[in-house]
Amino acid sequence: MSEINGAISISINHFVTNVYVPNKKPILFWDTCSLLEIIRFLYRKGDVNSYRILNKINGLIQSDDLHSIASFLTVQEWNDHQQDVINEIENSLIKTGTYHKNTIDTINEINTTTYQSERIDNKNLLNDLERLADDIISKTHFIESAEIADKALQRVALKIAPSNKKNEFKDCAVWETMILLSERINNVNQPGDNQNKIFYSVNTDDFVDKSREPKQFYARLLTEASVVDLICCSKLDEVNNKI
């Protein structure tokens, strides 16, 4: 996995006119940290089904049956943190292998068995996940819009989610970009066009109301999303049910 170099931002109108209208397919909008989550999902409560879903998503993107979208802010987020995430996963795999070996050794000592423990940090898992992330990024449209700046700043000033906990302009800009994109898509859709528009964020600190059970996006965000027929997801299985 490498830095995103030479990425070109496109406007919302350019995407709608030149990408979406000629090929009306569902849209998956990745939050800034969601792409990085591809290579660390196993250490974020993920499992083999998570990998299957990510593989399915990639297949749909590569076949142009799903539009992959992200804010242009994601490019900087990726470049600033991708190496740290790689190092984190490398170290985690080594630790996991060590814990497993020590556990097996202890079980063998107690039960006089001969179970074996293999190293897992040398199975190319990280390389495979990096390739998966790179594949998805290679067909992701990075959108930038000056139209959303005032609305994003207003959210920060008024402490409206996703800026109700901290003054995070970036999260507000991402949200307002997706809302505006959804509006523009709705304007060009015809009766019978029912392609889902999905916003996927793993940033549960700023987008999800943890005081509610079951946990879900803040009510204010869900209301805004419903107006433009936007689906909000914080888990891969939720995305899988909507694509």
Tab-separated table of C-alpha atoms in Angstrom:
chain	number	residue	atom	x	y	z
A	1	MET	CA	0.000	0.000	0.000
A	2	SER	CA	1.356	3.389	-0.914
A	3	GLU	CA	0.473	7.041	-0.675
A	4	ILE	CA	-2.218	8.407	-2.951
A	5	ASN	CA	-0.228	10.421	-5.459
A	6	GLY	CA	-1.583	12.440	-8.329
A	7	ALA	CA	-5.189	12.148	-7.211
A	8	ILE	CA	-7.407	14.669	-8.968
A	9	SER	CA	-10.429	16.147	-7.276
A	10	ILE	CA	-13.631	16.482	-9.240
A	11	SER	CA	-16.652	18.625	-8.533
A	12	ILE	CA	-19.988	17.251	-7.485
A	13	ASN	CA	-21.550	18.453	-10.733
A	14	HIS	CA	-18.803	16.757	-12.765
A	15	PHE	CA	-19.381	13.466	-10.988
A	16	VAL	CA	-23.148	13.608	-11.394
A	17	THR	CA	-23.065	14.646	-15.051
A	18	ASN	CA	-20.134	12.611	-16.344
A	19	VAL	CA	-19.989	9.577	-14.064
A	20	TYR	CA	-23.351	8.946	-12.449
A	21	VAL	CA	-25.836	9.872	-15.188
A	22	PRO	CA	-24.202	7.627	-17.862
A	23	ASN	CA	-24.133	4.725	-15.382
A	24	LYS	CA	-26.774	4.985	-12.688
A	25	LYS	CA	-25.563	2.573	-10.048
A	26	PRO	CA	-25.559	2.572	-6.225
A	27	ILE	CA	-23.077	4.868	-4.500
A	28	LEU	CA	-20.816	4.118	-1.547
A	29	PHE	CA	-19.355	7.223	0.062
A	30	TRP	CA	-16.402	6.406	2.344
A	31	ASP	CA	-15.735	8.589	5.374
A	32	THR	CA	-12.115	9.754	5.705
A	33	CYS	CA	-10.989	6.903	7.958
A	34	SER	CA	-13.147	4.143	6.454
A	35	LEU	CA	-10.667	3.329	3.680
A	36	LEU	CA	-7.894	2.897	6.238
A	37	GLU	CA	-10.192	0.518	8.099
A	38	ILE	CA	-9.866	-1.953	5.218
A	39	ILE	CA	-6.430	-3.051	6.408
A	40	ARG	CA	-7.168	-3.094	10.133
A	41	PHE	CA	-10.722	-4.448	10.251
A	42	LEU	CA	-9.596	-7.614	12.070
A	43	TYR	CA	-8.504	-5.506	15.014
A	44	ARG	CA	-11.741	-3.473	14.962
A	45	LYS	CA	-14.165	-6.307	15.747
A	46	GLY	CA	-13.959	-7.628	12.180
A	47	ASP	CA	-13.971	-11.247	11.068
A	48	VAL	CA	-13.826	-13.382	7.922
A	49	ASN	CA	-17.288	-12.169	6.926
A	50	SER	CA	-15.965	-8.620	6.985
A	51	TYR	CA	-13.332	-9.666	4.483
A	52	ARG	CA	-15.952	-11.307	2.278
A	53	ILE	CA	-17.989	-8.110	2.263
A	54	LEU	CA	-14.960	-5.961	1.432
A	55	ASN	CA	-14.099	-8.351	-1.396
A	56	LYS	CA	-17.674	-8.164	-2.660
A	57	ILE	CA	-17.595	-4.362	-2.522
A	58	ASN	CA	-14.343	-4.319	-4.465
A	59	GLY	CA	-15.776	-6.631	-7.107
A	60	LEU	CA	-18.778	-4.362	-7.590
A	61	ILE	CA	-16.538	-1.298	-7.820
A	62	GLN	CA	-14.191	-2.903	-10.342
A	63	SER	CA	-17.127	-3.969	-12.531
A	64	ASP	CA	-18.650	-0.457	-12.365
A	65	ASP	CA	-21.734	-1.784	-10.589
A	66	LEU	CA	-21.017	0.433	-7.574
A	67	HIS	CA	-19.633	3.976	-7.530
A	68	SER	CA	-16.918	4.489	-4.900
A	69	ILE	CA	-16.795	8.082	-3.622
A	70	ALA	CA	-14.782	9.944	-1.010
A	71	SER	CA	-14.101	13.513	-0.062
A	72	PHE	CA	-10.819	14.885	-1.375
A	73	LEU	CA	-9.934	15.394	2.306
A	74	THR	CA	-9.501	11.629	2.438
A	75	VAL	CA	-6.340	11.861	0.326
A	76	GLN	CA	-4.496	13.800	3.022
A	77	GLU	CA	-5.934	11.608	5.766
A	78	TRP	CA	-4.695	8.506	3.947
A	79	ASN	CA	-1.241	9.887	3.211
A	80	ASP	CA	-0.776	11.117	6.793
A	81	HIS	CA	-1.741	7.842	8.466
A	82	GLN	CA	-1.346	4.897	6.086
A	83	GLN	CA	2.210	4.030	7.166
A	84	ASP	CA	1.271	4.247	10.855
A	85	VAL	CA	-1.656	1.888	10.244
A	86	ILE	CA	0.582	-0.576	8.386
A	87	ASN	CA	3.095	-0.549	11.250
A	88	GLU	CA	0.272	-0.983	13.770
A	89	ILE	CA	-1.072	-4.075	11.994
A	90	GLU	CA	2.391	-5.591	11.543
A	91	ASN	CA	3.035	-5.271	15.275
A	92	SER	CA	-0.439	-6.555	16.149
A	93	LEU	CA	0.007	-9.685	14.029
A	94	ILE	CA	3.340	-10.405	15.730
A	95	LYS	CA	1.778	-9.950	19.181
A	96	THR	CA	-1.216	-12.099	18.274
A	97	GLY	CA	1.095	-14.871	17.098
A	98	THR	CA	3.144	-14.645	20.297
A	99	TYR	CA	0.044	-14.778	22.515
A	100	HIS	CA	-1.269	-17.764	20.575
A	101	LYS	CA	2.040	-19.647	20.830
A	102	ASN	CA	2.286	-19.015	24.562
A	103	THR	CA	-1.302	-20.164	25.024
A	104	ILE	CA	-0.720	-23.381	23.047
A	105	ASP	CA	2.521	-24.071	24.946
A	106	THR	CA	0.680	-23.701	28.247
A	107	ILE	CA	-2.187	-25.942	27.114
A	108	ASN	CA	0.352	-28.581	26.070
A	109	GLU	CA	2.097	-28.316	29.430
A	110	ILE	CA	-1.127	-28.731	31.366
A	111	ASN	CA	-2.626	-31.503	29.275
A	112	THR	CA	0.556	-33.140	27.971
A	113	THR	CA	-0.678	-32.578	24.417
A	114	THR	CA	1.283	-31.645	21.312
A	115	TYR	CA	-0.725	-28.931	19.651
A	116	GLN	CA	1.278	-26.742	17.284
A	117	SER	CA	1.185	-22.977	16.813
A	118	GLU	CA	2.320	-21.431	13.527
A	119	ARG	CA	3.438	-17.870	12.986
A	120	ILE	CA	0.715	-15.710	11.429
A	121	ASP	CA	2.762	-12.587	10.712
A	122	ASN	CA	4.381	-14.270	7.683
A	123	LYS	CA	1.199	-15.340	5.862
A	124	ASN	CA	1.014	-12.255	3.573
A	125	LEU	CA	-2.279	-11.159	5.122
A	126	LEU	CA	-1.181	-7.541	5.365
A	127	ASN	CA	0.017	-7.490	1.752
A	128	ASP	CA	-3.297	-8.933	0.571
A	129	LEU	CA	-5.287	-6.327	2.506
A	130	GLU	CA	-3.060	-3.550	1.153
A	131	ARG	CA	-3.781	-4.721	-2.390
A	132	LEU	CA	-7.492	-4.767	-1.651
A	133	ALA	CA	-7.361	-1.195	-0.360
A	134	ASP	CA	-5.281	-0.067	-3.343
A	135	ASP	CA	-7.768	-1.659	-5.767
A	136	ILE	CA	-10.674	0.200	-4.203
A	137	ILE	CA	-8.797	3.510	-4.075
A	138	SER	CA	-7.763	3.185	-7.714
A	139	LYS	CA	-11.445	3.433	-8.729
A	140	THR	CA	-12.602	5.912	-6.091
A	141	HIS	CA	-13.740	9.368	-7.177
A	142	PHE	CA	-12.429	12.085	-4.855
A	143	ILE	CA	-14.885	14.956	-4.635
A	144	GLU	CA	-14.204	18.519	-3.573
A	145	SER	CA	-16.733	21.325	-3.314
A	146	ALA	CA	-16.362	24.941	-2.187
A	147	GLU	CA	-20.151	25.092	-1.869
A	148	ILE	CA	-20.197	23.289	1.456
A	149	ALA	CA	-17.662	25.431	3.361
A	150	ASP	CA	-20.152	27.842	4.958
A	151	LYS	CA	-22.504	25.044	6.011
A	152	ALA	CA	-19.630	23.050	7.493
A	153	LEU	CA	-18.382	26.085	9.426
A	154	GLN	CA	-21.879	26.733	10.708
A	155	ARG	CA	-22.067	23.176	12.059
A	156	VAL	CA	-18.781	23.726	13.887
A	157	ALA	CA	-19.898	27.083	15.306
A	158	LEU	CA	-23.216	25.691	16.519
A	159	LYS	CA	-21.718	22.374	17.676
A	160	ILE	CA	-24.058	20.348	15.504
A	161	ALA	CA	-23.184	16.687	14.893
A	162	PRO	CA	-20.701	15.509	13.770
A	163	SER	CA	-19.132	18.521	15.518
A	164	ASN	CA	-21.071	18.399	18.776
A	165	LYS	CA	-18.178	16.898	20.751
A	166	LYS	CA	-15.200	18.661	19.207
A	167	ASN	CA	-14.755	21.431	16.672
A	168	GLU	CA	-13.961	19.125	13.751
A	169	PHE	CA	-14.401	20.959	10.444
A	170	LYS	CA	-13.241	17.959	8.420
A	171	ASP	CA	-16.078	15.682	9.553
A	172	CYS	CA	-18.616	18.427	8.889
A	173	ALA	CA	-17.184	19.047	5.416
A	174	VAL	CA	-17.414	15.347	4.583
A	175	TRP	CA	-21.016	15.182	5.775
A	176	GLU	CA	-22.116	18.315	3.905
A	177	THR	CA	-20.410	17.036	0.747
A	178	MET	CA	-22.415	13.816	0.864
A	179	ILE	CA	-25.667	15.675	1.544
A	180	LEU	CA	-25.088	18.025	-1.406
A	181	LEU	CA	-24.084	15.135	-3.657
A	182	SER	CA	-27.280	13.290	-2.724
A	183	GLU	CA	-29.362	16.356	-3.546
A	184	ARG	CA	-27.753	16.699	-6.980
A	185	ILE	CA	-28.261	13.011	-7.730
A	186	ASN	CA	-31.902	13.229	-6.710
A	187	ASN	CA	-32.322	16.113	-9.156
A	188	VAL	CA	-31.238	13.997	-12.125
A	189	ASN	CA	-32.959	10.775	-11.138
A	190	GLN	CA	-36.086	9.728	-12.981
A	191	PRO	CA	-39.111	7.886	-11.590
A	192	GLY	CA	-37.999	4.322	-11.051
A	193	ASP	CA	-34.377	5.201	-10.342
A	194	ASN	CA	-33.817	3.702	-6.903
A	195	GLN	CA	-30.047	3.346	-6.619
A	196	ASN	CA	-29.042	3.434	-2.964
A	197	LYS	CA	-26.732	6.169	-1.718
A	198	ILE	CA	-24.736	4.863	1.248
A	199	PHE	CA	-22.557	6.831	3.651
A	200	TYR	CA	-20.155	4.506	5.476
A	201	SER	CA	-18.333	5.826	8.532
A	202	VAL	CA	-16.426	3.942	11.213
A	203	ASN	CA	-16.038	7.179	13.174
A	204	THR	CA	-18.437	6.246	15.929
A	205	ASP	CA	-17.086	8.975	18.226
A	206	ASP	CA	-18.474	11.808	16.112
A	207	PHE	CA	-21.260	10.310	13.994
A	208	VAL	CA	-22.867	7.761	16.320
A	209	ASP	CA	-24.975	8.455	19.398
A	210	LYS	CA	-23.591	5.979	21.913
A	211	SER	CA	-26.224	6.868	24.501
A	212	ARG	CA	-28.880	5.059	22.470
A	213	GLU	CA	-29.502	1.335	22.169
A	214	PRO	CA	-29.078	0.076	19.613
A	215	LYS	CA	-26.334	2.562	18.817
A	216	GLN	CA	-26.999	4.535	15.657
A	217	PHE	CA	-26.170	7.793	13.942
A	218	TYR	CA	-27.243	10.949	15.763
A	219	ALA	CA	-30.936	11.707	15.236
A	220	ARG	CA	-30.098	15.067	13.620
A	221	LEU	CA	-27.903	13.323	11.044
A	222	LEU	CA	-30.492	10.639	10.326
A	223	THR	CA	-33.143	13.311	9.781
A	224	GLU	CA	-30.931	15.214	7.359
A	225	ALA	CA	-30.045	11.982	5.579
A	226	SER	CA	-33.684	10.914	5.201
A	227	VAL	CA	-34.521	14.161	3.404
A	228	VAL	CA	-32.095	13.288	0.588
A	229	ASP	CA	-32.638	9.488	0.707
A	230	LEU	CA	-29.174	8.834	2.127
A	231	ILE	CA	-28.474	5.611	4.027
A	232	CYS	CA	-26.065	5.834	6.971
A	233	CYS	CA	-23.992	2.801	7.966
A	234	SER	CA	-21.306	2.279	10.580
A	235	LYS	CA	-20.839	-1.478	10.040
A	236	LEU	CA	-19.886	-3.480	6.984
A	237	ASP	CA	-22.817	-5.871	7.294
A	238	GLU	CA	-25.141	-2.851	7.127
A	239	VAL	CA	-23.413	-1.734	3.933
A	240	ASN	CA	-23.674	-5.258	2.549
A	241	ASN	CA	-27.444	-5.247	3.041
A	242	LYS	CA	-27.831	-2.034	1.051
A	243	ILE	CA	-25.481	-2.331	-1.927
